[in-house]
Tab-separated table of C-alpha atoms in Angstrom:
chain	number	residue	atom	x	y	z
T	1	MET	CA	55.780	160.600	50.565
T	2	ASP	CA	52.515	159.679	48.879
T	3	PHE	CA	53.061	161.365	45.517
T	4	ARG	CA	52.856	159.065	42.518
T	5	LEU	CA	52.198	159.240	38.804
T	6	ALA	CA	49.033	157.990	37.164
T	7	PRO	CA	49.570	154.781	35.154
T	8	THR	CA	48.725	156.722	31.980
T	9	ALA	CA	51.569	159.153	32.707
T	10	GLU	CA	54.040	156.348	33.395
T	11	ALA	CA	53.047	154.657	30.151
T	12	GLU	CA	53.790	157.910	28.279
T	13	GLY	CA	57.304	158.077	29.749
T	14	TYR	CA	56.789	160.750	32.389
T	15	ARG	CA	58.954	160.596	35.509
T	16	LEU	CA	58.531	161.931	39.040
T	17	GLU	CA	60.727	163.476	41.737
T	18	ALA	CA	58.934	164.289	44.987
T	19	PHE	CA	60.274	166.369	47.867
T	20	GLU	CA	59.288	166.905	51.498
T	21	THR	CA	60.034	170.584	50.941
T	22	VAL	CA	61.509	172.567	48.058
T	23	GLY	CA	62.598	176.112	47.312
T	24	SER	CA	60.954	176.521	43.899
T	25	THR	CA	59.877	173.618	41.707
T	26	ASN	CA	60.228	175.821	38.602
T	27	ALA	CA	63.764	176.858	39.495
T	28	LEU	CA	64.691	173.253	40.236
T	29	ALA	CA	63.230	172.105	36.924
T	30	LEU	CA	65.338	174.586	34.966
T	31	GLU	CA	68.406	173.485	36.946
T	32	ARG	CA	67.694	169.888	35.960
T	33	ALA	CA	67.425	170.958	32.325
T	34	ALA	CA	70.768	172.795	32.465
T	35	GLU	CA	72.308	169.612	33.879
T	36	GLY	CA	71.090	167.668	30.862
T	37	ASP	CA	67.817	166.127	32.053
T	38	ALA	CA	65.810	164.696	29.153
T	39	GLY	CA	62.517	166.205	30.341
T	40	LYS	CA	59.024	164.794	30.819
T	41	LEU	CA	59.884	165.154	34.506
T	42	TRP	CA	57.410	166.165	37.204
T	43	LEU	CA	58.877	167.791	40.339
T	44	VAL	CA	56.366	168.011	43.178
T	45	SER	CA	56.075	168.918	46.844
T	46	ASP	CA	53.412	169.858	49.339
T	47	CYS	CA	55.659	172.544	50.841
T	48	GLN	CA	57.376	175.184	48.687
T	49	GLU	CA	59.426	177.839	50.444
T	50	SER	CA	60.311	180.309	47.703
T	51	GLY	CA	57.795	179.837	44.926
T	52	ARG	CA	57.090	182.632	42.491
T	53	GLY	CA	54.213	183.760	40.362
T	54	ARG	CA	53.969	185.958	37.298
T	55	ARG	CA	56.122	189.105	37.111
T	56	GLY	CA	58.288	187.876	40.004
T	57	ARG	CA	55.526	187.897	42.612
T	58	ALA	CA	55.879	185.518	45.548
T	59	TRP	CA	53.662	182.422	45.586
T	60	ALA	CA	53.190	180.991	49.069
T	61	THR	CA	52.838	177.210	49.401
T	62	PRO	CA	52.273	176.256	53.043
T	63	LYS	CA	52.476	172.623	54.081
T	64	GLY	CA	49.670	170.646	52.476
T	65	ASN	CA	49.272	172.719	49.325
T	66	LEU	CA	50.480	171.481	45.935
T	67	ALA	CA	53.543	172.787	44.109
T	68	ALA	CA	54.163	170.904	40.868
T	69	THR	CA	56.308	171.644	37.836
T	70	LEU	CA	56.544	169.702	34.607
T	71	LEU	CA	59.862	169.997	32.771
T	72	LEU	CA	59.826	169.640	28.991
T	73	THR	CA	63.008	169.895	26.912
T	74	GLY	CA	64.144	169.940	23.297
T	75	ILE	CA	61.691	172.709	22.397
T	76	GLU	CA	62.371	174.672	19.220
T	77	ASP	CA	59.258	176.864	18.958
T	78	LEU	CA	58.653	178.712	22.216
T	79	SER	CA	55.730	180.677	20.772
T	80	MET	CA	53.653	177.540	20.263
T	81	SER	CA	54.847	175.999	23.526
T	82	SER	CA	53.546	179.035	25.403
T	83	THR	CA	50.023	177.758	24.718
T	84	LEU	CA	50.769	174.823	27.016
T	85	GLY	CA	49.627	177.082	29.829
T	86	PHE	CA	46.100	176.604	28.496
T	87	VAL	CA	46.643	172.835	28.408
T	88	ALA	CA	47.759	173.016	32.034
T	89	GLY	CA	44.660	175.001	33.012
T	90	LEU	CA	42.364	172.453	31.408
T	91	ALA	CA	44.228	169.537	32.988
T	92	LEU	CA	44.004	171.137	36.408
T	93	GLY	CA	40.303	171.895	35.991
T	94	ASP	CA	39.676	168.268	35.027
T	95	ALA	CA	41.738	167.045	37.996
T	96	LEU	CA	39.872	169.279	40.453
T	97	ASP	CA	36.541	168.036	39.124
T	98	ALA	CA	37.745	164.466	39.714
T	99	VAL	CA	39.096	164.817	43.265
T	100	ALA	CA	36.827	167.464	44.769
T	101	PRO	CA	33.289	166.588	43.695
T	102	GLU	CA	31.966	167.592	47.102
T	103	ALA	CA	33.539	171.081	47.064
T	104	ASP	CA	30.966	173.885	47.170
T	105	VAL	CA	31.776	175.682	43.902
T	106	ALA	CA	28.327	175.778	42.312
T	107	ILE	CA	28.329	179.555	41.724
T	108	GLY	CA	30.665	181.102	39.150
T	109	ILE	CA	32.533	184.401	39.344
T	110	ASP	CA	30.295	187.206	40.666
T	111	GLY	CA	29.114	189.373	37.838
T	112	ALA	CA	31.516	187.844	35.344
T	113	GLY	CA	30.870	184.136	34.919
T	114	GLY	CA	29.452	182.732	31.731
T	115	THR	CA	27.046	184.336	29.312
T	116	GLY	CA	23.318	184.252	28.751
T	117	GLY	CA	22.618	182.809	32.189
T	118	ALA	CA	24.346	179.542	31.323
T	119	ARG	CA	25.528	177.451	34.239
T	120	SER	CA	29.205	178.078	35.023
T	121	PRO	CA	31.715	175.217	35.202
T	122	ARG	CA	32.651	174.093	38.687
T	123	PHE	CA	36.200	175.404	38.318
T	124	GLU	CA	36.714	178.347	35.970
T	125	LEU	CA	39.809	179.451	34.060
T	126	LYS	CA	40.860	183.082	34.245
T	127	TRP	CA	43.002	184.282	31.362
T	128	PRO	CA	45.825	183.600	31.127
T	129	ASN	CA	46.905	181.487	34.058
T	130	ASP	CA	44.568	181.165	37.070
T	131	VAL	CA	41.949	178.680	38.225
T	132	LEU	CA	38.979	180.133	40.109
T	133	ALA	CA	36.293	178.726	42.358
T	134	LYS	CA	33.352	180.995	43.215
T	135	GLY	CA	35.320	183.845	41.691
T	136	ALA	CA	38.267	183.370	44.068
T	137	LYS	CA	41.739	182.257	43.052
T	138	MET	CA	42.488	178.638	43.864
T	139	ALA	CA	45.493	178.008	41.637
T	140	GLY	CA	48.084	179.704	39.469
T	141	ILE	CA	50.138	178.507	36.516
T	142	LEU	CA	53.542	179.901	35.538
T	143	LEU	CA	55.576	179.029	32.446
T	144	GLU	CA	59.308	179.758	32.455
T	145	SER	CA	61.895	178.863	29.843
T	146	GLY	CA	65.636	178.462	29.602
T	147	ARG	CA	67.966	178.107	26.631
T	148	LEU	CA	69.915	174.849	26.403
T	149	SER	CA	73.445	174.302	25.150
T	150	ASP	CA	72.175	172.927	21.815
T	151	GLY	CA	70.222	176.120	21.106
T	152	ARG	CA	66.858	174.612	21.910
T	153	TYR	CA	64.793	175.395	25.003
T	154	ALA	CA	63.559	173.895	28.222
T	155	LEU	CA	60.094	174.779	29.496
T	156	ALA	CA	59.024	174.629	33.143
T	157	ILE	CA	55.244	174.511	33.588
T	158	GLY	CA	54.609	175.385	37.214
T	159	ILE	CA	51.275	174.726	38.906
T	160	GLY	CA	50.489	175.885	42.432
T	161	VAL	CA	47.200	174.914	44.073
T	162	ASN	CA	45.655	176.026	47.371
T	163	VAL	CA	44.666	172.655	48.782
T	164	VAL	CA	44.522	173.208	52.554
T	165	GLY	CA	45.049	176.964	52.843
T	166	HIS	CA	45.334	180.236	50.974
T	167	PRO	CA	46.930	183.663	51.532
T	168	SER	CA	44.770	186.300	53.185
T	169	ASP	CA	46.741	189.413	52.213
T	170	THR	CA	46.142	189.344	48.458
T	171	PRO	CA	44.509	192.200	46.475
T	172	TYR	CA	42.006	189.679	45.092
T	173	PRO	CA	39.827	186.989	46.728
T	174	ALA	CA	41.510	183.619	47.265
T	175	THR	CA	40.249	180.239	48.427
T	176	SER	CA	41.307	176.621	48.867
T	177	ILE	CA	39.860	173.171	48.277
T	178	SER	CA	39.547	172.693	52.038
T	179	GLU	CA	37.731	175.988	52.594
T	180	LEU	CA	35.120	174.961	50.033
T	181	GLY	CA	34.510	171.619	51.721
T	182	GLY	CA	36.765	169.465	49.540
T	183	ARG	CA	38.720	166.646	51.131
T	184	SER	CA	41.472	166.031	48.583
T	185	THR	CA	45.145	165.923	49.548
T	186	ALA	CA	47.962	167.357	47.448
T	187	ALA	CA	49.041	163.815	46.528
T	188	GLU	CA	45.543	162.822	45.395
T	189	LEU	CA	45.254	165.982	43.321
T	190	PHE	CA	48.639	165.421	41.697
T	191	LEU	CA	47.741	161.844	40.769
T	192	ALA	CA	44.638	163.116	38.968
T	193	LEU	CA	46.595	166.016	37.434
T	194	SER	CA	49.273	163.747	35.948
T	195	ASP	CA	46.510	161.674	34.334
T	196	ALA	CA	44.555	164.695	33.059
T	197	TRP	CA	47.739	166.228	31.659
T	198	VAL	CA	48.285	163.201	29.410
T	199	ASP	CA	44.745	163.420	28.058
T	200	ASN	CA	44.908	167.158	27.360
T	201	MET	CA	48.423	166.948	25.941
T	202	ARG	CA	47.179	164.383	23.440
T	203	GLY	CA	44.468	166.844	22.464
T	204	TRP	CA	47.039	169.621	21.997
T	205	ASN	CA	48.998	167.263	19.709
T	206	SER	CA	52.192	169.333	19.343
T	207	GLY	CA	50.060	172.399	18.630
T	208	ARG	CA	48.041	170.797	15.845
T	209	GLY	CA	45.072	170.518	18.183
T	210	LEU	CA	45.299	174.062	19.544
T	211	GLN	CA	41.793	174.943	18.317
T	212	VAL	CA	40.381	172.018	20.274
T	213	ILE	CA	42.182	173.285	23.373
T	214	ARG	CA	40.949	176.831	22.709
T	215	ASP	CA	37.340	175.692	22.390
T	216	ARG	CA	37.529	173.604	25.552
T	217	TRP	CA	39.212	176.446	27.425
T	218	LEU	CA	36.451	178.879	26.469
T	219	LYS	CA	33.846	176.534	27.945
T	220	ARG	CA	35.601	176.936	31.303
T	221	ALA	CA	36.452	180.615	30.864
T	222	ALA	CA	35.583	183.143	33.549
T	223	GLY	CA	34.327	186.551	32.544
T	224	VAL	CA	33.434	186.147	28.868
T	225	GLY	CA	31.098	189.000	27.937
T	226	SER	CA	31.858	190.985	31.076
T	227	GLU	CA	33.687	194.222	31.770
T	228	VAL	CA	37.420	193.757	32.092
T	229	ALA	CA	40.423	195.906	32.963
T	230	VAL	CA	43.836	194.822	31.690
T	231	ARG	CA	47.126	196.263	32.921
T	232	LEU	CA	49.528	196.682	29.984
T	233	HIS	CA	52.976	198.055	30.780
T	234	GLY	CA	51.572	200.480	33.332
T	235	ASP	CA	48.537	201.484	31.265
T	236	ILE	CA	44.990	200.218	31.844
T	237	LEU	CA	42.793	199.028	28.985
T	238	ARG	CA	39.079	198.823	29.809
T	239	GLY	CA	36.447	197.114	27.732
T	240	THR	CA	34.554	193.856	27.230
T	241	PHE	CA	36.208	190.437	27.244
T	242	GLU	CA	34.903	188.957	23.995
T	243	THR	CA	36.877	185.741	23.509
T	244	ILE	CA	40.392	184.386	22.997
T	245	ASP	CA	41.636	184.228	19.423
T	246	ASN	CA	43.260	181.372	17.497
T	247	GLU	CA	46.582	182.098	19.215
T	248	CYS	CA	44.922	182.183	22.667
T	249	ARG	CA	45.335	185.957	22.948
T	250	LEU	CA	42.760	187.871	24.979
T	251	VAL	CA	40.332	189.765	22.736
T	252	VAL	CA	38.942	192.938	24.319
T	253	ARG	CA	36.623	195.479	22.696
T	254	ASP	CA	37.190	198.894	24.250
T	255	ARG	CA	34.523	201.501	24.927
T	256	ALA	CA	35.168	203.128	21.551
T	257	GLY	CA	34.455	199.847	19.776
T	258	ARG	CA	38.069	199.042	18.883
T	259	THR	CA	39.299	195.464	19.187
T	260	HIS	CA	42.538	194.687	21.029
T	261	ARG	CA	44.391	191.351	21.004
T	262	ILE	CA	46.525	190.929	24.092
T	263	ALA	CA	49.308	188.371	24.511
T	264	ALA	CA	50.169	189.180	28.150
T	265	GLY	CA	48.699	191.325	30.895
T	266	ASP	CA	47.065	191.360	34.343
T	267	VAL	CA	43.288	190.986	34.118
T	268	HIS	CA	40.558	192.118	36.517
T	269	PHE	CA	36.844	191.431	36.118
T	270	GLY	CA	33.510	192.881	37.106
T	271	ALA	CA	33.320	195.169	40.134
T	272	VAL	CA	37.111	195.165	40.507
T	273	ALA	CA	37.508	196.396	36.936
T	274	SER	CA	34.793	199.035	37.379
T	275	ALA	CA	36.267	200.343	40.613
T	276	GLY	CA	39.667	200.806	39.061
T	277	ALA	CA	41.423	198.344	41.343
T	278	ALA	CA	43.435	197.217	38.362
T	279	GLY	CA	45.116	200.581	38.341
């Protein structure tokens, strides 16, 4: 297989296990942790048979797409570590910029990208865990944790990217690098991702640099200033996506002018939010 770590990642002590095919890289990572793995381990494949997304949804990874999970162990504060999903989003955006410069992603999310007519980034981040291109989902990020025998935690940071194909039966638009004219392979993308992760992880700096990560994330954010619908435990909150706060929670101002800070929820923008598809 062609998967390899960037020299910067090797120098920082990261390791790599690559597979021709795998059930779920996240599940495998947590198994490794339970067996005593020391962490800083990437598990990658270009064919995942039983991947999963948020809230137990299936995540299809046909041959040629990227399934990658980073295992970190010895974690004591899960609340701070949960912000590593934003680090992962930034690293993936940086990696996509590096390997797919020819991809046709010049236009941001329809009716929801950027503010004040500013030019949207090539790859946008949708709170809390998706990467978009032209308003369509290209990648998803899933964090899962497990308690270790010493009372600390393991964290699996799963990243799935549509490189050569994407599902067609989703309730939201989806796309792939190939569909947009990009020529990157899963291995090339992972090489760039492992390098970009090191850079963004240094910026995060064990949580001390979270405000730097927040500010960078907002520059890539999809939908700031637009109408949003958020599913919260079966209820739908509608309002305007204002920002993310210092803890990376979604800040929404509802139609009555009240501010809501949301730690988790399914988000829909623009026409989808207006039409009630989030319900």
